[in-house]
Every structure is written in C-alpha cells, then in structure tokens.
Amino acid sequence: DLTKQDIDRIVGQLASINIKTVNLGGNEPIFTNGPNPKDTLLPYIIRSLYDANIIVGLTTAGITLTHLERFYPETLTFLNDMDISLDSPSPEEHNTNRGAPLFNHALKALDICNEYGINHTIVMCGMDWNLSDWHIDELIRLARKHHAFVRINYQHQRKTQKASNFLC
C-alpha cells in the first residue's frame, strides 16, 4: 500500500545518498499496490527514479512489461534495462514450473525490449533439472533470436555452498 508521498520520500533518500541504479523486481513489480494492476504506482515509481537521475531496470517474468506496454507505453522510455525470467527454454517446462502459462509473456517482453531499444537479459535460475546441454544450448539460441544477453543464477544443491551468478 504505497502512496506517492512514500515513493517521493524513498526516491529522495536514494538520491541523497547518491544511488546510481535501482532494479525493481520481486514477484512482479506491476503489483506495487496489490493484485489489481489498475492500482499500480509502478509508472510513478519509474518516472520518479528517472527524474532523480537514477538508472532504472526491471525484473519480470513478462507480465509487468506487457502491462506497461499496453497501458503506460511512455514509461518504457525511462527504462535502462530488463531482466526477463525464464525457468526453461521449453514452453511446457517453464509453464509447468511456474504453474501458469507465462512463457509467451516472456517472449512478448523480449519483443517489446527490442521494439523500444531496451537492453535485456534472459535470466534463468540454474537447477539440477534445467542445466543440461540441451537447456543451455536452447537458452542461448533463444537469446540470440531475441538479441538478449543470458545470465544463469546457479544455486548448488548442497547446503554447504551458496548461490553464485555467472554470465554466459
């Protein structure tokens, strides 16, 4: 339940300590004020950060970007970069793992990034089941097709090791 006053205060504090970049993510950023995207303050947040000379990126499974493009297309001009989350380059595996038909949202988000000239990365959380040669080859093929970077956040399954990121 954010208010514009909350956002102004937070952005002001970020600017006062000279923050250079902010990535908005965590579930779907469009749901800043609950499950109804009509209540979102995300366009206001993005514009406020941009006006404060803070570089803005988003992380989404595609839902946030497709909603912004449909209802707030002017907001896309203020975005520096997008991270599009995929669990698998296979639509069936991705949708099954997410429990919803989201694969096409991710592809649409990649197309929107290309249309608006937004730098974009496909991000996959590497797990035992999706790090086969086939998965990685297909992920790279998909990234090339959509002019995207690739990042795999890999988490070891052993409890003694921590998650690490690497770029492909």
Coordinates of C-alpha atoms in Angstrom, one line a residue:
D1 CA 0.0 0.0 0.0
L2 CA 2.5 2.6 -1.2
T3 CA 1.5 6.2 -1.6
K4 CA 3.0 8.8 -3.9
Q5 CA 4.4 10.5 -0.7
D6 CA 6.1 7.3 0.3
I7 CA 7.7 7.0 -3.2
D8 CA 8.8 10.6 -3.1
R9 CA 10.4 10.1 0.3
I10 CA 12.2 6.9 -0.8
V11 CA 13.4 8.3 -4.1
G12 CA 14.6 11.4 -2.3
Q13 CA 16.5 9.3 0.2
L14 CA 18.1 7.2 -2.6
A15 CA 19.1 10.4 -4.4
S16 CA 20.5 12.0 -1.3
I17 CA 22.9 9.0 -0.8
N18 CA 23.9 9.1 -4.5
I19 CA 22.4 5.8 -5.5
K20 CA 23.1 5.4 -9.3
T21 CA 20.9 2.4 -10.2
V22 CA 17.8 0.6 -9.0
N23 CA 16.3 -2.7 -10.2
L24 CA 12.7 -3.2 -9.4
G25 CA 11.8 -6.8 -9.1
G26 CA 10.5 -9.4 -6.7
N27 CA 7.4 -11.3 -7.9
E28 CA 6.0 -8.8 -10.4
P29 CA 6.7 -5.1 -10.0
I30 CA 3.4 -4.1 -11.5
F31 CA 1.7 -5.3 -8.3
T32 CA 3.1 -2.5 -6.2
N33 CA -0.3 -1.9 -4.6
G34 CA -1.9 -5.3 -4.5
P35 CA -3.2 -7.8 -7.1
N36 CA -5.0 -5.4 -9.3
P37 CA -2.6 -3.8 -11.8
K38 CA -5.0 -0.9 -12.2
D39 CA -3.9 0.2 -8.7
T40 CA -0.2 0.2 -9.6
L41 CA 2.1 3.0 -8.9
L42 CA 4.9 1.5 -10.9
P43 CA 4.8 4.1 -13.7
Y44 CA 5.1 6.8 -11.0
I45 CA 8.0 5.0 -9.3
I46 CA 9.9 4.6 -12.6
R47 CA 9.3 8.2 -13.6
S48 CA 10.4 9.5 -10.1
L49 CA 13.6 7.5 -10.2
Y50 CA 14.3 8.6 -13.8
D51 CA 13.7 12.3 -12.8
A52 CA 16.1 11.8 -9.9
N53 CA 18.8 10.7 -12.4
I54 CA 18.7 7.1 -11.1
I55 CA 19.0 4.4 -13.7
V56 CA 16.0 2.1 -13.7
G57 CA 15.9 -1.6 -14.5
L58 CA 13.1 -4.1 -14.1
T59 CA 13.0 -7.9 -13.4
T60 CA 9.8 -9.6 -14.7
A61 CA 8.5 -12.9 -16.0
G62 CA 7.0 -10.7 -18.7
I63 CA 3.7 -9.7 -17.0
T64 CA 4.9 -6.3 -15.8
L65 CA 6.4 -5.3 -19.2
T66 CA 3.5 -6.4 -21.3
H67 CA 1.1 -4.5 -18.9
L68 CA 3.3 -1.3 -19.0
E69 CA 3.5 -1.5 -22.8
R70 CA -0.3 -1.8 -23.1
F71 CA -1.4 0.8 -20.6
Y72 CA 1.7 3.0 -19.9
P73 CA 3.9 2.9 -23.0
E74 CA 5.6 6.2 -22.3
T75 CA 7.0 4.6 -19.1
L76 CA 9.2 2.3 -21.3
T77 CA 11.3 5.2 -22.5
F78 CA 12.6 5.7 -18.9
L79 CA 13.8 2.1 -18.5
N80 CA 17.5 1.3 -18.9
D81 CA 17.3 -2.5 -18.9
M82 CA 15.1 -5.5 -18.4
D83 CA 15.7 -8.9 -16.9
I84 CA 13.3 -11.5 -18.2
S85 CA 13.0 -14.5 -16.0
L86 CA 12.7 -18.0 -17.6
D87 CA 12.9 -21.3 -15.9
S88 CA 13.4 -23.2 -19.1
P89 CA 13.7 -22.5 -22.9
S90 CA 10.9 -25.1 -23.3
P91 CA 7.4 -23.6 -23.0
E92 CA 6.0 -26.7 -21.4
E93 CA 8.7 -27.0 -18.7
H94 CA 8.6 -23.2 -18.0
N95 CA 4.8 -23.1 -17.7
T96 CA 4.7 -26.3 -15.6
N97 CA 7.4 -25.0 -13.2
R98 CA 5.6 -21.6 -12.9
G99 CA 2.2 -23.2 -12.5
A100 CA 0.8 -20.8 -15.2
P101 CA 1.1 -20.2 -18.9
L102 CA 3.7 -17.5 -18.7
F103 CA 6.2 -18.5 -21.4
N104 CA 4.6 -16.3 -24.1
H105 CA 4.6 -13.3 -21.7
A106 CA 8.4 -13.7 -21.5
L107 CA 8.7 -13.9 -25.3
K108 CA 6.4 -10.8 -25.8
A109 CA 8.5 -9.0 -23.2
L110 CA 11.7 -9.7 -25.2
D111 CA 10.0 -8.4 -28.3
I112 CA 8.9 -5.2 -26.5
C113 CA 12.5 -4.7 -25.4
N114 CA 13.7 -4.9 -29.0
E115 CA 10.9 -2.6 -30.2
Y116 CA 11.8 0.0 -27.6
G117 CA 15.6 -0.4 -27.7
I118 CA 15.8 -1.6 -24.1
N119 CA 18.8 -3.7 -23.1
H120 CA 17.6 -7.0 -22.0
T121 CA 18.8 -10.2 -20.4
I122 CA 17.2 -13.6 -20.1
V123 CA 17.7 -14.8 -16.6
M124 CA 17.4 -18.4 -15.7
C125 CA 17.8 -19.9 -12.2
G126 CA 20.0 -22.9 -12.8
M127 CA 18.7 -26.0 -11.1
D128 CA 19.6 -29.7 -11.5
W129 CA 16.7 -30.3 -14.0
N130 CA 17.4 -27.3 -16.3
L131 CA 21.2 -27.2 -16.7
S132 CA 21.5 -29.9 -19.3
D133 CA 23.5 -29.2 -22.5
W134 CA 20.2 -29.1 -24.4
H135 CA 18.7 -26.5 -22.0
I136 CA 21.7 -24.2 -22.2
D137 CA 22.0 -24.6 -26.0
E138 CA 18.3 -23.7 -26.4
L139 CA 18.6 -20.8 -23.9
I140 CA 21.5 -19.4 -26.0
R141 CA 19.5 -19.9 -29.2
L142 CA 16.5 -18.2 -27.8
A143 CA 18.7 -15.3 -26.5
R144 CA 20.3 -14.9 -29.9
K145 CA 16.9 -14.9 -31.6
H146 CA 15.7 -12.1 -29.3
H147 CA 19.1 -10.2 -29.2
A148 CA 19.3 -10.8 -25.5
F149 CA 22.1 -11.4 -23.0
V150 CA 22.0 -14.5 -20.8
R151 CA 22.5 -14.8 -17.1
I152 CA 22.2 -18.0 -15.2
N153 CA 21.9 -17.7 -11.4
Y154 CA 23.2 -21.1 -10.3
Q155 CA 22.4 -22.5 -6.9
H156 CA 24.3 -25.6 -5.7
Q157 CA 22.1 -28.2 -4.3
R158 CA 24.5 -28.9 -1.4
K159 CA 23.7 -26.9 1.7
T160 CA 27.3 -26.0 2.3
Q161 CA 27.6 -23.9 -0.8
K162 CA 26.0 -20.6 -1.6
A163 CA 24.3 -19.3 -4.8
S164 CA 26.5 -17.7 -7.4
N165 CA 26.0 -15.7 -10.6
F166 CA 27.8 -16.0 -13.8
L167 CA 27.4 -14.6 -17.3
C168 CA 27.3 -16.6 -20.4

